[in-house]
Amino acid sequence: MKIICFSVLPVEKPYIEDWARKNQVEVKILSEDLTSETVDQVKGYDGVSSEGIAPVGEDVYATLEKNGIHQLAIRQVGYDNQDLAAAKKHGIVLTNVAAYSPRAIAEMGVTHALYLLRNVGLYQQRMAAGDFTFDEQTISTEIFNCTVGLIGAGHIGGASAQIYSALGARVLTYDPFYDASLEPFTTYVDLDTILTEADIISLHTPLLPSTKHIIDAAALHKMKSNALLINMARGELVDTAALITALKNKEIAGAGLDTLADEGEFFGEQQDLSTLPQDYQELQALPNVLITPHVAFFTKLAVKNSMEIALNDAKNLINGGSSRNIIH
Ligand code: NAD
């Protein structure tokens, strides 16, 4: 069996090579995206894998079909730029990796929360200036005395509930979908209870019309003045302008953000700091804000799982089998 993998990052390569060795499958590794210009390289292969961001047009699926290929294994959650109807028309079964390591993202959320809760940034700033003091501005709360409010408790929110619960926090969850398996770790409540009672609010919903700006000025007004907002999901869940105002007016105590609404313009690349958008500059300048560049997922286990799940799906489908990761 021969599989060709497009859009492979250097960090992903060893995991693919390892899978290929263990499964005795010949895998060709390419850094280029799967596009109209590169798709001809699939000639002679039995299956294809790629990431899901680069736009794929109908001609790509047509070329896969022409070369006897019937699947495309996407190595991540998102497949926004795939044309599902065109793929179906050409008999290409798409798979994705819906959950490669929910704990990776959940742990990063908890890391942001603890960093802010214990004023680590503030101490670092002071110490860099030779100030080794502590006072009423830096006294903090312990996590087991906190109420954590999760908005969205699927794979990642569910893992977050388990971690916060293990740390002794009181965990409240707002999610229209009730998951009985989370009962030992959390109590389901309505959104208003989360907003008014939580010391830490952590967002874990997809971006949907119903979740866009779920944290807006009105929601921020309801939050406690000591509350921390943690967003590991999508930037557009939060009204960034309203968040900046709430932080500046001390309506809430801090924010930990792994995603920003306009991140596509600058995350993942080296930037000239002076050219960054105004909202980023304002957030970055606030001492009670921690920003990471959409890397909550980026752990060794998550990368390994993404590669292995996608390639196992490719192998199963090539062999005439099925996969629970088929995108319908
Ligand atoms: P999931 O589908 O398993 O869970 C999402 C949950 O949100 C579901 O339980 C759903 O019922 C709930 N939900 C939907 N609408 C809601 C609403 N209006 N209010 C409250 N809850 C609502 O998804 P997941 O795997 O847990 O991922 C969650 C999000 O995390 C993804 O959509 C993605 O945006 C983000 N994510 C971020 C990273 C990162 O590196 N920062 C990595 C992967 C995923």
Short mmCIF file of C-alpha atoms and ligand atoms in Angstrom, two decimals:
data_model
loop_
_atom_site.label_atom_id
_atom_site.label_comp_id
_atom_site.label_asym_id
_atom_site.label_seq_id
_atom_site.Cartn_x
_atom_site.Cartn_y
_atom_site.Cartn_z
CA MET A 1 0.00 0.00 0.00
CA LYS A 2 1.21 3.53 -0.83
CA ILE A 3 -0.12 6.74 0.75
CA ILE A 4 0.86 10.32 -0.11
CA CYS A 5 0.68 13.00 2.63
CA PHE A 6 0.44 16.70 1.71
CA SER A 7 1.05 19.76 3.96
CA VAL A 8 3.33 17.93 6.39
CA LEU A 9 5.09 20.14 8.95
CA PRO A 10 8.62 19.19 10.08
CA VAL A 11 7.30 18.41 13.58
CA GLU A 12 4.77 15.94 12.12
CA LYS A 13 7.23 14.05 9.92
CA PRO A 14 8.74 11.66 12.56
CA TYR A 15 5.27 10.52 13.67
CA ILE A 16 4.26 9.75 10.08
CA GLU A 17 7.52 7.88 9.46
CA ASP A 18 6.99 5.89 12.65
CA TRP A 19 3.42 4.97 11.63
CA ALA A 20 4.64 3.96 8.16
CA ARG A 21 7.30 1.67 9.64
CA LYS A 22 4.90 0.01 12.11
CA ASN A 23 2.18 -0.47 9.48
CA GLN A 24 4.55 -1.43 6.66
CA VAL A 25 2.97 1.18 4.39
CA GLU A 26 5.02 3.28 1.98
CA VAL A 27 4.28 6.93 2.77
CA LYS A 28 5.44 9.85 0.65
CA ILE A 29 5.78 13.05 2.73
CA LEU A 30 5.33 16.45 1.07
CA SER A 31 5.33 19.93 2.58
CA GLU A 32 3.17 21.38 -0.23
CA ASP A 33 -0.62 21.72 0.15
CA LEU A 34 -2.99 19.60 -1.90
CA THR A 35 -4.02 21.97 -4.73
CA SER A 36 -4.80 21.94 -8.45
CA GLU A 37 -1.05 22.44 -9.06
CA THR A 38 0.18 19.61 -6.81
CA VAL A 39 -2.57 16.99 -7.09
CA ASP A 40 -0.95 15.19 -10.06
CA GLN A 41 1.63 13.79 -7.63
CA VAL A 42 -1.02 11.32 -6.36
CA LYS A 43 -0.47 9.18 -9.48
CA GLY A 44 0.58 5.70 -8.40
CA TYR A 45 -0.65 6.05 -4.80
CA ASP A 46 -3.58 4.23 -3.15
CA GLY A 47 -4.56 6.93 -0.68
CA VAL A 48 -4.14 10.58 0.30
CA SER A 49 -3.89 12.62 3.49
CA SER A 50 -3.69 16.39 3.94
CA GLU A 51 -4.49 19.16 6.41
CA GLY A 52 -7.89 20.79 6.08
CA ILE A 53 -7.25 24.51 5.73
CA ALA A 54 -6.01 24.96 2.14
CA PRO A 55 -9.03 25.40 -0.17
CA VAL A 56 -9.71 22.35 -2.33
CA GLY A 57 -11.67 22.75 -5.56
CA GLU A 58 -13.67 20.18 -7.52
CA ASP A 59 -10.79 19.61 -9.98
CA VAL A 60 -8.71 18.17 -7.12
CA TYR A 61 -11.36 15.57 -6.24
CA ALA A 62 -11.77 14.82 -9.97
CA THR A 63 -8.03 14.14 -10.29
CA LEU A 64 -8.10 11.88 -7.21
CA GLU A 65 -10.99 9.92 -8.78
CA LYS A 66 -9.16 9.71 -12.12
CA ASN A 67 -6.20 8.17 -10.29
CA GLY A 68 -8.35 5.52 -8.57
CA ILE A 69 -8.26 7.21 -5.15
CA HIS A 70 -11.44 7.05 -3.06
CA GLN A 71 -10.56 8.77 0.21
CA LEU A 72 -8.90 11.86 1.66
CA ALA A 73 -7.83 11.72 5.32
CA ILE A 74 -7.66 15.19 6.90
CA ARG A 75 -5.29 15.25 9.86
CA GLN A 76 -7.19 17.80 11.98
CA VAL A 77 -10.67 18.80 13.17
CA GLY A 78 -11.42 21.58 10.66
CA TYR A 79 -12.44 20.89 7.08
CA ASP A 80 -14.06 24.28 6.37
CA ASN A 81 -12.41 24.63 2.96
CA GLN A 82 -13.38 21.22 1.64
CA ASP A 83 -16.23 21.11 -0.90
CA LEU A 84 -18.22 18.20 0.55
CA ALA A 85 -20.71 18.05 -2.35
CA ALA A 86 -17.90 17.95 -4.93
CA ALA A 87 -16.03 15.29 -2.96
CA LYS A 88 -19.18 13.14 -2.85
CA LYS A 89 -19.78 13.64 -6.57
CA HIS A 90 -16.33 12.20 -7.30
CA GLY A 91 -16.63 9.34 -4.81
CA ILE A 92 -14.06 10.73 -2.37
CA VAL A 93 -14.78 9.81 1.26
CA LEU A 94 -13.43 12.49 3.61
CA THR A 95 -12.35 11.74 7.17
CA ASN A 96 -11.16 14.14 9.87
CA VAL A 97 -9.70 13.83 13.36
CA ALA A 98 -12.41 15.19 15.65
CA ALA A 99 -10.57 14.55 18.93
CA TYR A 100 -6.81 14.09 18.90
CA SER A 101 -6.20 15.04 22.53
CA PRO A 102 -8.89 17.08 24.31
CA ARG A 103 -6.67 17.08 27.41
CA ALA A 104 -4.06 19.12 25.52
CA ILE A 105 -6.45 22.05 25.10
CA ALA A 106 -8.05 21.59 28.52
CA GLU A 107 -4.63 21.64 30.24
CA MET A 108 -3.67 24.85 28.43
CA GLY A 109 -6.89 26.47 29.65
CA VAL A 110 -6.08 25.46 33.22
CA THR A 111 -2.51 26.74 32.74
CA HIS A 112 -3.82 30.16 31.66
CA ALA A 113 -6.25 30.22 34.60
CA LEU A 114 -3.57 29.38 37.20
CA TYR A 115 -1.07 31.83 35.67
CA LEU A 116 -3.61 34.65 36.02
CA LEU A 117 -5.03 33.50 39.35
CA ARG A 118 -1.59 33.50 40.99
CA ASN A 119 -0.47 36.77 39.31
CA VAL A 120 2.56 35.10 37.76
CA GLY A 121 2.77 37.72 34.99
CA LEU A 122 2.64 40.55 37.47
CA TYR A 123 5.43 39.02 39.61
CA GLN A 124 7.53 38.44 36.49
CA GLN A 125 7.06 42.06 35.44
CA ARG A 126 7.97 43.36 38.89
CA MET A 127 11.02 41.11 39.25
CA ALA A 128 12.30 42.14 35.80
CA ALA A 129 12.38 45.67 37.27
CA GLY A 130 14.15 44.52 40.47
CA ASP A 131 10.94 44.66 42.53
CA PHE A 132 10.76 41.57 44.78
CA THR A 133 7.83 42.76 46.90
CA PHE A 134 4.32 41.34 47.37
CA ASP A 135 1.24 43.23 48.53
CA GLU A 136 -2.54 43.62 48.33
CA GLN A 137 -2.30 43.88 44.54
CA THR A 138 -0.71 40.44 44.20
CA ILE A 139 -2.48 38.46 46.92
CA SER A 140 -4.37 35.66 45.18
CA THR A 141 -7.01 32.98 45.52
CA GLU A 142 -6.46 29.22 45.59
CA ILE A 143 -8.10 27.17 42.85
CA PHE A 144 -9.94 24.87 45.27
CA ASN A 145 -11.77 27.93 46.58
CA CYS A 146 -12.90 28.91 43.08
CA THR A 147 -16.08 28.30 41.13
CA VAL A 148 -15.27 27.45 37.53
CA GLY A 149 -17.94 27.99 34.86
CA LEU A 150 -17.59 26.02 31.64
CA ILE A 151 -19.49 27.17 28.57
CA GLY A 152 -19.58 24.10 26.33
CA ALA A 153 -18.69 20.66 27.68
CA GLY A 154 -17.97 18.36 24.76
CA HIS A 155 -14.56 16.73 24.34
CA ILE A 156 -12.51 19.68 25.63
CA GLY A 157 -14.99 21.19 28.11
CA GLY A 158 -15.55 17.68 29.52
CA ALA A 159 -11.81 17.17 30.01
CA SER A 160 -11.64 20.62 31.64
CA ALA A 161 -14.44 19.66 34.06
CA GLN A 162 -12.46 16.60 35.14
CA ILE A 163 -9.21 18.54 35.67
CA TYR A 164 -10.79 21.45 37.59
CA SER A 165 -12.80 18.99 39.67
CA ALA A 166 -9.62 17.04 40.51
CA LEU A 167 -8.07 20.34 41.67
CA GLY A 168 -10.96 20.76 44.09
CA ALA A 169 -12.82 23.59 42.35
CA ARG A 170 -16.61 23.80 42.20
CA VAL A 171 -17.40 23.25 38.51
CA LEU A 172 -20.57 24.55 36.84
CA THR A 173 -21.42 23.82 33.21
CA TYR A 174 -23.67 25.44 30.65
CA ASP A 175 -24.27 23.27 27.60
CA PRO A 176 -27.61 22.57 25.89
CA PHE A 177 -26.42 18.97 25.40
CA TYR A 178 -26.45 17.09 28.74
CA ASP A 179 -23.72 14.48 29.22
CA ALA A 180 -24.47 12.16 32.15
CA SER A 181 -20.86 10.93 32.27
CA LEU A 182 -19.79 14.40 33.50
CA GLU A 183 -22.11 14.35 36.55
CA PRO A 184 -19.30 13.32 38.95
CA PHE A 185 -17.31 16.40 37.95
CA THR A 186 -19.79 19.20 37.33
CA THR A 187 -23.29 20.58 37.83
CA TYR A 188 -25.30 21.74 34.84
CA VAL A 189 -26.73 25.25 35.24
CA ASP A 190 -28.03 28.03 32.98
CA LEU A 191 -25.78 30.61 31.33
CA ASP A 192 -26.71 33.40 33.75
CA THR A 193 -25.62 31.29 36.74
CA ILE A 194 -22.24 30.76 35.09
CA LEU A 195 -21.85 34.47 34.37
CA THR A 196 -22.84 35.64 37.84
CA GLU A 197 -21.25 32.93 40.03
CA ALA A 198 -18.01 31.83 38.35
CA ASP A 199 -14.55 33.08 39.33
CA ILE A 200 -13.15 31.48 36.18
CA ILE A 201 -15.21 31.24 32.97
CA SER A 202 -13.79 28.95 30.32
CA LEU A 203 -15.16 28.78 26.76
CA HIS A 204 -15.29 25.46 24.89
CA THR A 205 -18.04 25.76 22.27
CA PRO A 206 -17.65 25.72 18.50
CA LEU A 207 -18.15 29.03 16.68
CA LEU A 208 -21.83 29.00 15.63
CA PRO A 209 -24.39 31.76 15.04
CA SER A 210 -25.65 30.94 18.58
CA THR A 211 -22.19 31.23 20.17
CA LYS A 212 -20.72 34.23 18.28
CA HIS A 213 -20.13 36.95 20.90
CA ILE A 214 -21.63 34.75 23.61
CA ILE A 215 -19.37 36.91 25.78
CA ASP A 216 -20.46 40.43 24.87
CA ALA A 217 -20.68 43.66 26.88
CA ALA A 218 -23.87 42.49 28.64
CA ALA A 219 -22.28 39.16 29.64
CA LEU A 220 -19.13 40.93 30.86
CA HIS A 221 -21.26 43.29 33.02
CA LYS A 222 -22.77 40.24 34.74
CA MET A 223 -19.40 38.69 35.56
CA LYS A 224 -17.79 39.10 38.97
CA SER A 225 -15.08 41.76 39.26
CA ASN A 226 -12.58 39.06 40.30
CA ALA A 227 -13.56 36.81 37.36
CA LEU A 228 -11.09 35.51 34.80
CA LEU A 229 -12.20 34.78 31.21
CA ILE A 230 -10.41 31.89 29.50
CA ASN A 231 -10.93 31.38 25.75
CA MET A 232 -9.31 28.29 24.24
CA ALA A 233 -12.01 27.90 21.55
CA ARG A 234 -12.53 30.61 18.92
CA GLY A 235 -11.82 34.36 19.09
CA GLU A 236 -15.25 35.32 17.75
CA LEU A 237 -16.96 33.84 20.82
CA VAL A 238 -15.90 37.07 22.54
CA ASP A 239 -16.65 40.68 21.56
CA THR A 240 -13.01 41.81 21.70
CA ALA A 241 -13.78 45.56 21.97
CA ALA A 242 -16.14 44.90 24.89
CA LEU A 243 -13.51 42.67 26.54
CA ILE A 244 -10.85 45.39 26.28
CA THR A 245 -13.26 47.90 27.84
CA ALA A 246 -14.20 45.50 30.66
CA LEU A 247 -10.53 44.79 31.43
CA LYS A 248 -9.57 48.47 31.39
CA ASN A 249 -12.55 49.36 33.63
CA LYS A 250 -11.70 46.46 35.97
CA GLU A 251 -15.15 44.95 35.43
CA ILE A 252 -13.36 41.60 35.31
CA ALA A 253 -9.92 40.64 36.64
CA GLY A 254 -8.17 39.14 33.63
CA ALA A 255 -8.28 37.13 30.43
CA GLY A 256 -6.37 34.14 29.09
CA LEU A 257 -6.70 33.83 25.32
CA ASP A 258 -5.36 31.19 22.97
CA THR A 259 -7.56 32.47 20.15
CA LEU A 260 -8.35 35.94 18.84
CA ALA A 261 -10.98 37.05 16.32
CA ASP A 262 -8.40 38.38 13.84
CA GLU A 263 -5.67 35.79 14.55
CA GLY A 264 -5.63 34.53 10.95
CA GLU A 265 -3.79 37.71 9.99
CA PHE A 266 -0.79 37.13 12.24
CA PHE A 267 -0.75 33.97 14.39
CA GLY A 268 1.68 31.28 13.23
CA GLU A 269 4.14 33.69 11.63
CA GLN A 270 7.00 35.96 12.70
CA GLN A 271 5.59 39.51 12.87
CA ASP A 272 6.81 43.08 13.00
CA LEU A 273 5.20 44.08 16.34
CA SER A 274 4.36 47.61 15.20
CA THR A 275 2.14 46.36 12.36
CA LEU A 276 -0.11 44.21 14.55
CA PRO A 277 -3.83 45.11 14.84
CA GLN A 278 -4.83 47.69 17.45
CA ASP A 279 -6.93 45.25 19.51
CA TYR A 280 -3.99 42.85 19.81
CA GLN A 281 -1.68 45.68 20.87
CA GLU A 282 -4.16 46.86 23.50
CA LEU A 283 -4.72 43.36 24.91
CA GLN A 284 -1.02 42.54 24.90
CA ALA A 285 -0.23 45.71 26.86
CA LEU A 286 -2.57 44.78 29.72
CA PRO A 287 -0.75 43.09 32.64
CA ASN A 288 -3.73 40.86 33.46
CA VAL A 289 -3.97 39.34 29.96
CA LEU A 290 -2.15 36.24 28.77
CA ILE A 291 -2.17 35.50 25.01
CA THR A 292 -0.79 32.39 23.33
CA PRO A 293 -0.85 31.96 19.52
CA HIS A 294 -3.50 29.19 19.11
CA VAL A 295 -1.19 26.49 20.43
CA ALA A 296 -3.38 24.85 23.08
CA PHE A 297 -3.56 21.75 20.86
CA PHE A 298 0.21 21.62 20.28
CA THR A 299 1.51 18.72 22.35
CA LYS A 300 3.49 15.65 21.31
CA LEU A 301 0.55 13.37 22.05
CA ALA A 302 -1.89 15.51 20.05
CA VAL A 303 0.39 15.62 16.99
CA LYS A 304 1.05 11.86 17.23
CA ASN A 305 -2.68 11.10 17.57
CA SER A 306 -3.62 13.37 14.64
CA MET A 307 -1.15 11.63 12.34
CA GLU A 308 -2.03 8.12 13.48
CA ILE A 309 -5.82 8.51 13.47
CA ALA A 310 -5.81 10.04 9.95
CA LEU A 311 -3.44 7.42 8.52
CA ASN A 312 -5.33 4.53 10.18
CA ASP A 313 -8.51 5.85 8.55
CA ALA A 314 -6.78 6.10 5.17
CA LYS A 315 -5.51 2.53 5.51
CA ASN A 316 -8.90 1.15 6.59
CA LEU A 317 -10.77 2.86 3.75
CA ILE A 318 -8.20 1.75 1.15
CA ASN A 319 -8.69 -1.80 2.42
CA GLY A 320 -12.45 -1.48 1.87
CA GLY A 321 -13.24 -0.94 5.55
CA SER A 322 -14.94 2.00 7.25
CA SER A 323 -14.18 4.67 9.85
CA ARG A 324 -16.17 6.47 12.52
CA ASN A 325 -14.44 9.68 11.39
CA ILE A 326 -16.19 9.89 8.01
CA ILE A 327 -17.48 13.43 7.35
CA HIS A 328 -21.05 13.37 6.06
P1 NAD B 1 -17.19 19.33 20.90
O1 NAD B 1 -18.04 19.36 19.68
O2 NAD B 1 -16.79 18.02 21.47
O3 NAD B 1 -17.95 20.15 22.07
C1 NAD B 1 -18.58 21.37 21.87
C2 NAD B 1 -19.68 21.51 22.92
O4 NAD B 1 -20.25 22.81 22.80
C3 NAD B 1 -20.82 20.50 22.73
O5 NAD B 1 -21.04 19.76 23.92
C4 NAD B 1 -22.01 21.39 22.39
O6 NAD B 1 -23.26 20.86 22.89
C5 NAD B 1 -21.63 22.69 23.07
N1 NAD B 1 -22.37 23.84 22.59
C6 NAD B 1 -22.81 24.08 21.33
N2 NAD B 1 -23.49 25.25 21.29
C7 NAD B 1 -23.46 25.74 22.55
C8 NAD B 1 -24.01 26.92 23.16
N3 NAD B 1 -24.71 27.82 22.46
N4 NAD B 1 -23.77 27.12 24.46
C9 NAD B 1 -23.07 26.22 25.20
N5 NAD B 1 -22.57 25.08 24.69
C10 NAD B 1 -22.76 24.86 23.38
O7 NAD B 1 -15.95 20.24 20.59
P2 NAD B 1 -14.51 20.19 21.31
O8 NAD B 1 -13.66 19.15 20.67
O9 NAD B 1 -14.70 20.16 22.78
O10 NAD B 1 -13.92 21.60 20.84
C11 NAD B 1 -14.52 22.82 21.24
C12 NAD B 1 -13.91 23.96 20.46
O11 NAD B 1 -12.55 24.11 20.84
C13 NAD B 1 -13.82 23.69 18.94
O12 NAD B 1 -15.03 24.00 18.29
C14 NAD B 1 -12.72 24.62 18.52
O13 NAD B 1 -13.27 25.88 18.21
C15 NAD B 1 -11.85 24.75 19.77
N6 NAD B 1 -10.52 24.13 19.63
C16 NAD B 1 -9.43 24.89 19.95
C17 NAD B 1 -8.16 24.36 19.85
C18 NAD B 1 -6.95 25.16 20.24
O14 NAD B 1 -5.82 24.73 19.96
N7 NAD B 1 -7.09 26.31 20.89
C19 NAD B 1 -8.00 23.04 19.40
C20 NAD B 1 -9.13 22.29 19.09
C21 NAD B 1 -10.39 22.84 19.21
#
